[in-house]
mmCIF file of C-alpha atoms and ligand atoms in Angstrom:
data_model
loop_
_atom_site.group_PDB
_atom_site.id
_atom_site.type_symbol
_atom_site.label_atom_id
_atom_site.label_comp_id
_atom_site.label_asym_id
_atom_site.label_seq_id
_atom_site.Cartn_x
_atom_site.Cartn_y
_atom_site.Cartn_z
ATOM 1 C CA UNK L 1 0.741 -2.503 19.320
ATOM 2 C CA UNK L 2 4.298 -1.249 19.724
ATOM 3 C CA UNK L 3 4.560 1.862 22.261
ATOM 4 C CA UNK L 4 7.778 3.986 22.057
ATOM 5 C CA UNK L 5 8.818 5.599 19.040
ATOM 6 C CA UNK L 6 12.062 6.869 20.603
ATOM 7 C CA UNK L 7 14.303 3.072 19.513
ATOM 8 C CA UNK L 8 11.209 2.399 17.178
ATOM 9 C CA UNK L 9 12.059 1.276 13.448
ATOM 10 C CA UNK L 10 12.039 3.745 11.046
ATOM 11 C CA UNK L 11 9.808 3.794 7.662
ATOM 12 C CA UNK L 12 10.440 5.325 4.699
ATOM 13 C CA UNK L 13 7.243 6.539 3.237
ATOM 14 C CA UNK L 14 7.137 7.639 -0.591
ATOM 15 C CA UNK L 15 5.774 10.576 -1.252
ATOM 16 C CA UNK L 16 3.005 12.192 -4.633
ATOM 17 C CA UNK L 17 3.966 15.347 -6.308
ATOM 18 C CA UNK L 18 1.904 17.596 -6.241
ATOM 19 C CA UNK L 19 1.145 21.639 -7.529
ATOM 20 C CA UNK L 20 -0.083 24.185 -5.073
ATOM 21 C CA UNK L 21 -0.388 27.762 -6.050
ATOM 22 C CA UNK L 22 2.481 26.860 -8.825
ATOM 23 C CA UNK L 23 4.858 25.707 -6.647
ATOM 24 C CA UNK L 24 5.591 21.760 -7.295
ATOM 25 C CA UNK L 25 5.172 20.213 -3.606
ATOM 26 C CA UNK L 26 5.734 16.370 -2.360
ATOM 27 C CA UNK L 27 2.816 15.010 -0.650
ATOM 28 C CA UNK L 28 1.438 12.543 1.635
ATOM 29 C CA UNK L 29 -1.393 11.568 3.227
ATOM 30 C CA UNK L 30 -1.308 12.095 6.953
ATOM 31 C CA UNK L 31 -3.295 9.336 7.786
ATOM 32 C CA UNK L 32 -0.620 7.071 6.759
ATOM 33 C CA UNK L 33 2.043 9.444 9.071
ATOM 34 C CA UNK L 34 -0.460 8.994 12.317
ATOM 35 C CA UNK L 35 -0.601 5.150 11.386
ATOM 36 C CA UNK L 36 2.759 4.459 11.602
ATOM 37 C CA UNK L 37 3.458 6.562 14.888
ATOM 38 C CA UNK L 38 0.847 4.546 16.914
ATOM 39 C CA UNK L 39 2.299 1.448 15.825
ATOM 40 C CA UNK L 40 5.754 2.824 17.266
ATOM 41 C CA UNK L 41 7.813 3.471 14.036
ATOM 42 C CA UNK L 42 9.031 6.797 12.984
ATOM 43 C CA UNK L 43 8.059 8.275 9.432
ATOM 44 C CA UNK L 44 10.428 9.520 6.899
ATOM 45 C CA UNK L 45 9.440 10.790 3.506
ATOM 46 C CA UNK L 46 10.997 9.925 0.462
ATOM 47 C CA UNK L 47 10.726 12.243 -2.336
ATOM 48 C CA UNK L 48 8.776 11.368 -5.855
ATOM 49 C CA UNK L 49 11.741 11.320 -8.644
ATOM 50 C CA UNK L 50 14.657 10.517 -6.457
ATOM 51 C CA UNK L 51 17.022 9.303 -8.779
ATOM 52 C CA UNK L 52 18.197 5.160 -8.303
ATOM 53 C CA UNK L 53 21.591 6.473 -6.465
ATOM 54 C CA UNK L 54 19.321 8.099 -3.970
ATOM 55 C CA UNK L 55 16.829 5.513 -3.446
ATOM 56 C CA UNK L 56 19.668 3.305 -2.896
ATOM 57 C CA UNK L 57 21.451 5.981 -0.074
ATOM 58 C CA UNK L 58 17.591 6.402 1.510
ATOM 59 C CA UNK L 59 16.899 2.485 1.711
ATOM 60 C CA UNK L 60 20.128 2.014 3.679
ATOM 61 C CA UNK L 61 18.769 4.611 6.862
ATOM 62 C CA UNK L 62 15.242 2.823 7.088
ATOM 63 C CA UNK L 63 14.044 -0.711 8.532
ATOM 64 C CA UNK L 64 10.675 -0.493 6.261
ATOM 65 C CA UNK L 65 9.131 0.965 3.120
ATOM 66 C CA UNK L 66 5.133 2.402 2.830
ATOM 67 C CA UNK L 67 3.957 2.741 -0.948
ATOM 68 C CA UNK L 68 0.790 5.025 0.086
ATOM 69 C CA UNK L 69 -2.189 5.222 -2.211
ATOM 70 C CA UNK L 70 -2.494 8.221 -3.918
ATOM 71 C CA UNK L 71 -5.305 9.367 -6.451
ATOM 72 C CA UNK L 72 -2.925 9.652 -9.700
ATOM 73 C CA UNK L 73 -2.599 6.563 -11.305
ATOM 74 C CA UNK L 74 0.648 4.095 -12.497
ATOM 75 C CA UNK L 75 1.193 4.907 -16.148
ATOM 76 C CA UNK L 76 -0.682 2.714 -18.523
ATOM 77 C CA UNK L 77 3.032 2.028 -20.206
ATOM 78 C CA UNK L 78 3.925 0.092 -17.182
ATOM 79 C CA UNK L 79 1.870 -2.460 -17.696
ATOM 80 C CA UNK L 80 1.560 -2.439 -21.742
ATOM 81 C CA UNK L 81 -1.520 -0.800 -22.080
ATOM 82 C CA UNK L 82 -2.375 1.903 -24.429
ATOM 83 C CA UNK L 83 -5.012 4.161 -23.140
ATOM 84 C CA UNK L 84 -4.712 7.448 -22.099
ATOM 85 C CA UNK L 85 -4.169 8.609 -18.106
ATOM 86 C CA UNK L 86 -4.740 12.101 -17.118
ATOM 87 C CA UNK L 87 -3.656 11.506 -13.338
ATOM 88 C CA UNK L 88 0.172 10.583 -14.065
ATOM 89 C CA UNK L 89 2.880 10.942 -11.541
ATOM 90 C CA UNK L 90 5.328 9.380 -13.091
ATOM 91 C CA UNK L 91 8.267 10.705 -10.425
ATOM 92 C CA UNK L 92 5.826 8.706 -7.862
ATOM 93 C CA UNK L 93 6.059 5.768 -10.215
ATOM 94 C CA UNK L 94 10.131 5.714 -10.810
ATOM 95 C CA UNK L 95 10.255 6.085 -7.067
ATOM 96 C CA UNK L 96 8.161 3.119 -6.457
ATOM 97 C CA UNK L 97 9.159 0.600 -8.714
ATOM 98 C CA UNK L 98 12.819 1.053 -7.924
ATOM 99 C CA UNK L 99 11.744 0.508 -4.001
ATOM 100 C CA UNK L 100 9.979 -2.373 -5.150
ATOM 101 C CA UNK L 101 12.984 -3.856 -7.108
ATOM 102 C CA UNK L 102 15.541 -3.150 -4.008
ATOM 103 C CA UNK L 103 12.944 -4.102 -1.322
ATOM 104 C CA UNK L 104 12.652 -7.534 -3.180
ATOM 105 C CA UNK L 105 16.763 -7.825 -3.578
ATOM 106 C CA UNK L 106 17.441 -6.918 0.121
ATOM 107 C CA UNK L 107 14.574 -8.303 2.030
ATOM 108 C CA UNK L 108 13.365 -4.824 3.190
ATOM 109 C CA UNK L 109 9.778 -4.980 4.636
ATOM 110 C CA UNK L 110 7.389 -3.288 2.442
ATOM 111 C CA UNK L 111 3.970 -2.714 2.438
ATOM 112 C CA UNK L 112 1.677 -1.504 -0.288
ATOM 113 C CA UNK L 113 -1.818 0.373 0.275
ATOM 114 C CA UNK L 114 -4.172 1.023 -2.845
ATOM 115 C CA UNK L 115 -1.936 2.528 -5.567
ATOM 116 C CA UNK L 116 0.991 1.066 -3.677
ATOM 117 C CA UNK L 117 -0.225 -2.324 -3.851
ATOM 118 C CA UNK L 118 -1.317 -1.480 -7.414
ATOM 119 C CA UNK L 119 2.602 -1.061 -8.294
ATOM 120 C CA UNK L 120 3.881 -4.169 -6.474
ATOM 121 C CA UNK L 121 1.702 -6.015 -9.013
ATOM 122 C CA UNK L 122 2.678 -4.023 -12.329
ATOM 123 C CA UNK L 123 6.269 -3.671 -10.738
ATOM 124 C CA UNK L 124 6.256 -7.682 -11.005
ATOM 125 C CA UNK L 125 5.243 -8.457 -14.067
ATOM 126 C CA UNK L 126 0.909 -7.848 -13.234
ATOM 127 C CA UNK L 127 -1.604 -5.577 -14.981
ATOM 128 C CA UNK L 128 -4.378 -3.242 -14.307
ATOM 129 C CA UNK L 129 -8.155 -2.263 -15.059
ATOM 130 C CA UNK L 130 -8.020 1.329 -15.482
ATOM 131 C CA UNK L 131 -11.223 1.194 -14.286
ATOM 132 C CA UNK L 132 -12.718 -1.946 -12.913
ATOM 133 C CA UNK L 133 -16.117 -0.086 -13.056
ATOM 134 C CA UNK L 134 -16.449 -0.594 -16.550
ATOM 135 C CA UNK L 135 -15.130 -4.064 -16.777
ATOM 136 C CA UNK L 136 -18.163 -6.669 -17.033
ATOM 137 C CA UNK L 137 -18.940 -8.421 -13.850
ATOM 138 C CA UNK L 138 -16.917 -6.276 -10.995
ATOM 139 C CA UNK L 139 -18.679 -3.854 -8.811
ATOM 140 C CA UNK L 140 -17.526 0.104 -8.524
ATOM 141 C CA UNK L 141 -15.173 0.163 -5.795
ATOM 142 C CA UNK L 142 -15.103 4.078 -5.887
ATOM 143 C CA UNK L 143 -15.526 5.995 -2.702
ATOM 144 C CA UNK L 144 -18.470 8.521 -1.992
ATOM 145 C CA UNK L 145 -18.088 11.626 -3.673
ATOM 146 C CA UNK L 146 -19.245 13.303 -0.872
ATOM 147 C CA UNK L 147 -16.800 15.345 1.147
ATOM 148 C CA UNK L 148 -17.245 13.209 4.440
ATOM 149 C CA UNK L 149 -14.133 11.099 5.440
ATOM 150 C CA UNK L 150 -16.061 9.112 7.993
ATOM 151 C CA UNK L 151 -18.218 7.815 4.851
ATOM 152 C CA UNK L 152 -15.203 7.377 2.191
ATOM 153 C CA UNK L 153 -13.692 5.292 4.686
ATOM 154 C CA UNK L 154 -16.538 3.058 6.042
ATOM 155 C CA UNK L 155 -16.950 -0.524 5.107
ATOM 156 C CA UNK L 156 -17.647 -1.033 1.923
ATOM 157 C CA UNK L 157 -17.764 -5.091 1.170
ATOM 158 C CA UNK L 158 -16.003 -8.138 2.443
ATOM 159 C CA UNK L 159 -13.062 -9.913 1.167
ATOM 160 C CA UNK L 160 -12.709 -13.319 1.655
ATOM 161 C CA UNK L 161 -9.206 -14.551 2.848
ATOM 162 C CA UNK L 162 -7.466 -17.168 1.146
ATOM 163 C CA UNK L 163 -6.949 -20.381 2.884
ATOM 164 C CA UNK L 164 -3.194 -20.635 2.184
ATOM 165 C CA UNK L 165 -2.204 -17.237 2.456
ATOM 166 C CA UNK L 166 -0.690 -15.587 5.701
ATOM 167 C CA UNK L 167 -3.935 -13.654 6.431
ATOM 168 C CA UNK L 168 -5.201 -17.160 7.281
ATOM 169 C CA UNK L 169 -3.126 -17.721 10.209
ATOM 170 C CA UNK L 170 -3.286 -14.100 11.435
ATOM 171 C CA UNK L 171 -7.237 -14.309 11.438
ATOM 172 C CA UNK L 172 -7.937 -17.719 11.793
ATOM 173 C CA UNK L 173 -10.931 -19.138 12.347
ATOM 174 C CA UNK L 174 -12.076 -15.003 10.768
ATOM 175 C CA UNK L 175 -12.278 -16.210 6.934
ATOM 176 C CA UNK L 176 -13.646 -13.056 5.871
ATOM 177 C CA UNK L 177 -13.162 -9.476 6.962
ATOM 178 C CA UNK L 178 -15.060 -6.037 6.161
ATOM 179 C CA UNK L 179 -13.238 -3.631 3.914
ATOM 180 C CA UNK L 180 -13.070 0.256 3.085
ATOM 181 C CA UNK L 181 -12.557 1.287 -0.460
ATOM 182 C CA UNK L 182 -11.570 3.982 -2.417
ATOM 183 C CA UNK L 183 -10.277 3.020 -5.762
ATOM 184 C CA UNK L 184 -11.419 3.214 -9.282
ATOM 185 C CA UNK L 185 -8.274 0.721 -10.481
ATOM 186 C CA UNK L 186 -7.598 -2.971 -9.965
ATOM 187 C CA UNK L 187 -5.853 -6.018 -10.734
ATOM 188 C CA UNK L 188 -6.272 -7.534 -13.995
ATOM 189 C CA UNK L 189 -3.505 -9.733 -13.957
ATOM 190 C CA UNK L 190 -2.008 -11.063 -10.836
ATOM 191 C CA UNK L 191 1.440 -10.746 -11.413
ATOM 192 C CA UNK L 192 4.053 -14.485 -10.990
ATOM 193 C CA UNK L 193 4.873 -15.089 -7.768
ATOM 194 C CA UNK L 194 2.058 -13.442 -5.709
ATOM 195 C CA UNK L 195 -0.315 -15.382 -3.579
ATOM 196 C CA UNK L 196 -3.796 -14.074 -3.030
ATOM 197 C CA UNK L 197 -4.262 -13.394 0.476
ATOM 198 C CA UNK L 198 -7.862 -12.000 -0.415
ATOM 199 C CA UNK L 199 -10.415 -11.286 -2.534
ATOM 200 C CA UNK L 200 -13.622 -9.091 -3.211
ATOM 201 C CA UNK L 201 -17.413 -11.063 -3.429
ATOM 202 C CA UNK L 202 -17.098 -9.838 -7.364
ATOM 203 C CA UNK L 203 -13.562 -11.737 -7.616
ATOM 204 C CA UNK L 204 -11.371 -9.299 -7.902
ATOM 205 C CA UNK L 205 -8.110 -9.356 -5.618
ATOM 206 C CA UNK L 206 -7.555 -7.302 -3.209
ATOM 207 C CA UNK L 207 -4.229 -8.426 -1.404
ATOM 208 C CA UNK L 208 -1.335 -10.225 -1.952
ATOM 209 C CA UNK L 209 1.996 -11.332 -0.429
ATOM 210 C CA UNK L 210 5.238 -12.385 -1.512
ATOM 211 C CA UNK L 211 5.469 -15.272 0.383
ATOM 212 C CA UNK L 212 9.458 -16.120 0.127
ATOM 213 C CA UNK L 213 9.842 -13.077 1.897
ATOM 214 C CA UNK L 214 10.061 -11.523 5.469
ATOM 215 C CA UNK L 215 7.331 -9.043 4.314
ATOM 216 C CA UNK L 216 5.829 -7.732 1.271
ATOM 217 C CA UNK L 217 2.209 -7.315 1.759
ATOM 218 C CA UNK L 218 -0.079 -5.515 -0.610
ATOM 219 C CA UNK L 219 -3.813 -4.442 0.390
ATOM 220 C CA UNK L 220 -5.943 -2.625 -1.908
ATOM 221 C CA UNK L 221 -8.236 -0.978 1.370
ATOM 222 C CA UNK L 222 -6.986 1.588 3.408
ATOM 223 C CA UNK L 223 -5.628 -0.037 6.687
ATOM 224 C CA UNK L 224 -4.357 2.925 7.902
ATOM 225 C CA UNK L 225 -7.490 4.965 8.089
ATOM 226 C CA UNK L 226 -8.306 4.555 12.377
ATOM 227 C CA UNK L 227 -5.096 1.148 12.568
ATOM 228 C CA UNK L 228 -5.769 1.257 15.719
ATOM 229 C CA UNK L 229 -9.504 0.273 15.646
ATOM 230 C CA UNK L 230 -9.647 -2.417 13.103
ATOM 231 C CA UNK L 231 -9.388 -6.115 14.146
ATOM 232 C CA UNK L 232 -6.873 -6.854 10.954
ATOM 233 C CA UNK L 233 -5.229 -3.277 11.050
ATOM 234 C CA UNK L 234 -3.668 -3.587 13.812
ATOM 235 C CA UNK L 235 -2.265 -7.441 12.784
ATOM 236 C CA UNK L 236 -1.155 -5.555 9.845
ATOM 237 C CA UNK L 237 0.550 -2.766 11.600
ATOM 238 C CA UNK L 238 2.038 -5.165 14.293
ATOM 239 C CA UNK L 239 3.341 -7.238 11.839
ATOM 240 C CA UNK L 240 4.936 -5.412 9.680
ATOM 241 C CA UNK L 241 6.835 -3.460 12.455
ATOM 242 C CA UNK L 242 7.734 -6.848 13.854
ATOM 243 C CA UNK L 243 9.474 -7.187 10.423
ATOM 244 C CA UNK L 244 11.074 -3.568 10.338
ATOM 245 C CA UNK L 245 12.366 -4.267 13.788
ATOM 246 C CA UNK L 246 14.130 -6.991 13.190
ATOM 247 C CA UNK L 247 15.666 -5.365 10.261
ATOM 248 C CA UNK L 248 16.947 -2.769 12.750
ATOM 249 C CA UNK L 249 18.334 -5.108 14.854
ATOM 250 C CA UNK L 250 20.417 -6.507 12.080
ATOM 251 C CA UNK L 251 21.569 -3.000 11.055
ATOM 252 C CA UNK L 252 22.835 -2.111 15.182
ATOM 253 C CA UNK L 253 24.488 -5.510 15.433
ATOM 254 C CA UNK L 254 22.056 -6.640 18.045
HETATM 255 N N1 LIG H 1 -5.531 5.909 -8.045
HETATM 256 C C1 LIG H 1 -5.704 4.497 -7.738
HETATM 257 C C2 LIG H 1 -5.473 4.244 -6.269
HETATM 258 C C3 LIG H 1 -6.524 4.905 -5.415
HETATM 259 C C4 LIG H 1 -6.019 5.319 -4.039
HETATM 260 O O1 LIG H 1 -4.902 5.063 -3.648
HETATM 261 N N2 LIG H 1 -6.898 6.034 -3.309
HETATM 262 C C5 LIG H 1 -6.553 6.618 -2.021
HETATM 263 C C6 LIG H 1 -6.497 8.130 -2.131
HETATM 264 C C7 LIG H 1 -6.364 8.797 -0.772
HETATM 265 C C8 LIG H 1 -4.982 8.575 -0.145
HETATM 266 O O2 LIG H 1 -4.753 7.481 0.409
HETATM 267 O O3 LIG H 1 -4.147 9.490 -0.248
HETATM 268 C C9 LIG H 1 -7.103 4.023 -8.126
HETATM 269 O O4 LIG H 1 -7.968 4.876 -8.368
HETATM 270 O O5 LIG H 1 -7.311 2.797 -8.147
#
């Protein structure tokens, strides 16, 4: 774990829109704030519906991108489905995807968590199951509905990790790990070019990378609920700051 955050990288983390008491907010999650603060990097929050010149100005002051998860969902149009979704953000969605798409072009570090890791697949050319609960043979991945963090967040089910993937050699000999989850969507298909770094007992995937390069992880859990506690969290976190920090190093010359 990293411990300054004075000369740490910084992150650009996108942020949900919201409504509260009529007013149209941008939101984030804390827990993904606190997460990358004890890992040393410093947080900066990147609107929902920033146009493509903007994203393109805000990509040039950071070292790393966070796609959070959020509880709206991509738009079914994304990914050439048809059904109807009643938790749409799509400023969230334009924000993400045209991350994704510069991320990918300029080697920025980028990692995806639940709905974030959701777009990197649809952003590439992958699908979703709008909900995996009614799909034949997968388990609900849902959280509790109860109003207790500590329980949303507990383990939930293993994955298994992938024998060629990078998780391999960050966990070897671990070839499985225990995971939270709190999602009602999933991948249907994996989109070209991702390798599976790991998988659910019921088969679906539930992390990927982009192997050619420096980092573009996506988990489906929530790594950044207690980072600092989990045995693969904290790989996670180190790593990708590792990543971001180089990138900063590029962009002062050193
Ligand atoms: N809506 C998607 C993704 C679910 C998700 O990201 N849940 C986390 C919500 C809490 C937070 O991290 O802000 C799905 O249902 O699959």
């Amino acid at each position: 774990m990293m411990n300054s955050t004075k000369a740490g990288p910084v992150i650009g983390v996108v942020c949900c829109k919201k409504s509260l008491e009529g007013y149209g907010i941008q939101s984030v999650n804390e827990f993904y704030l606190h997460a990358i603060k004890q890992f040393g990097a410093n947080p900066v929050l990147f609107p929902s519906g920033s146009t493509a010149e903007e994203i393109k100005q805000l990509i040039g002051l950071v070292d790393g991108v966070l796609l959070t998860g959020s509880h709206s969902n991509v738009a079914p149009a994304r990914y050439g489905a048809e059904h109807d979704e009643p938790k749409k953000d799509e400023g969230r969605d334009a924000l993400s995807f045209a991350l994704i798409d510069t991320c990918i072009k300029e080697n920025v570090p980028i990692l995806g968590i639940c709905r974030g890791f959701q777009e990197m697949n649809v952003a590439l050319g992958g699908s979703l199951h709008p909900k995996v609960h009614e799909v034949e043979g997968f388990n609900d991945h849902r959280e509790s509905p109860l109003n207790d963090m500590v329980l949303k967040y507990s383990p939930a089910h293993p994955v298994n990790i992938s024998d060629n993937g990078i998780f391999a050699d960050w966990l070897a000999p671990l070839d499985n790990i225990e995971v939270n989850s709190l999602h009602g969507q999933g991948v249907n298909q994996l989109a070209p070019g991702l390798t599976v770094e790991a998988v659910a007992p019921d088969g679906l995937i539930e992390a990927f990378s982009l192997q050619a390069h420096p980092f573009f992880i996506g988990v489906q859990w929530h790594p950044e609920w207690q980072a600092t506690e989990n045995h693969f969290s904290r790989i996670l976190f180190d790593q990708f700051m590792i990543s971001a920090s180089k990138r900063r190093s590029l962009h002062d010359g050193n």
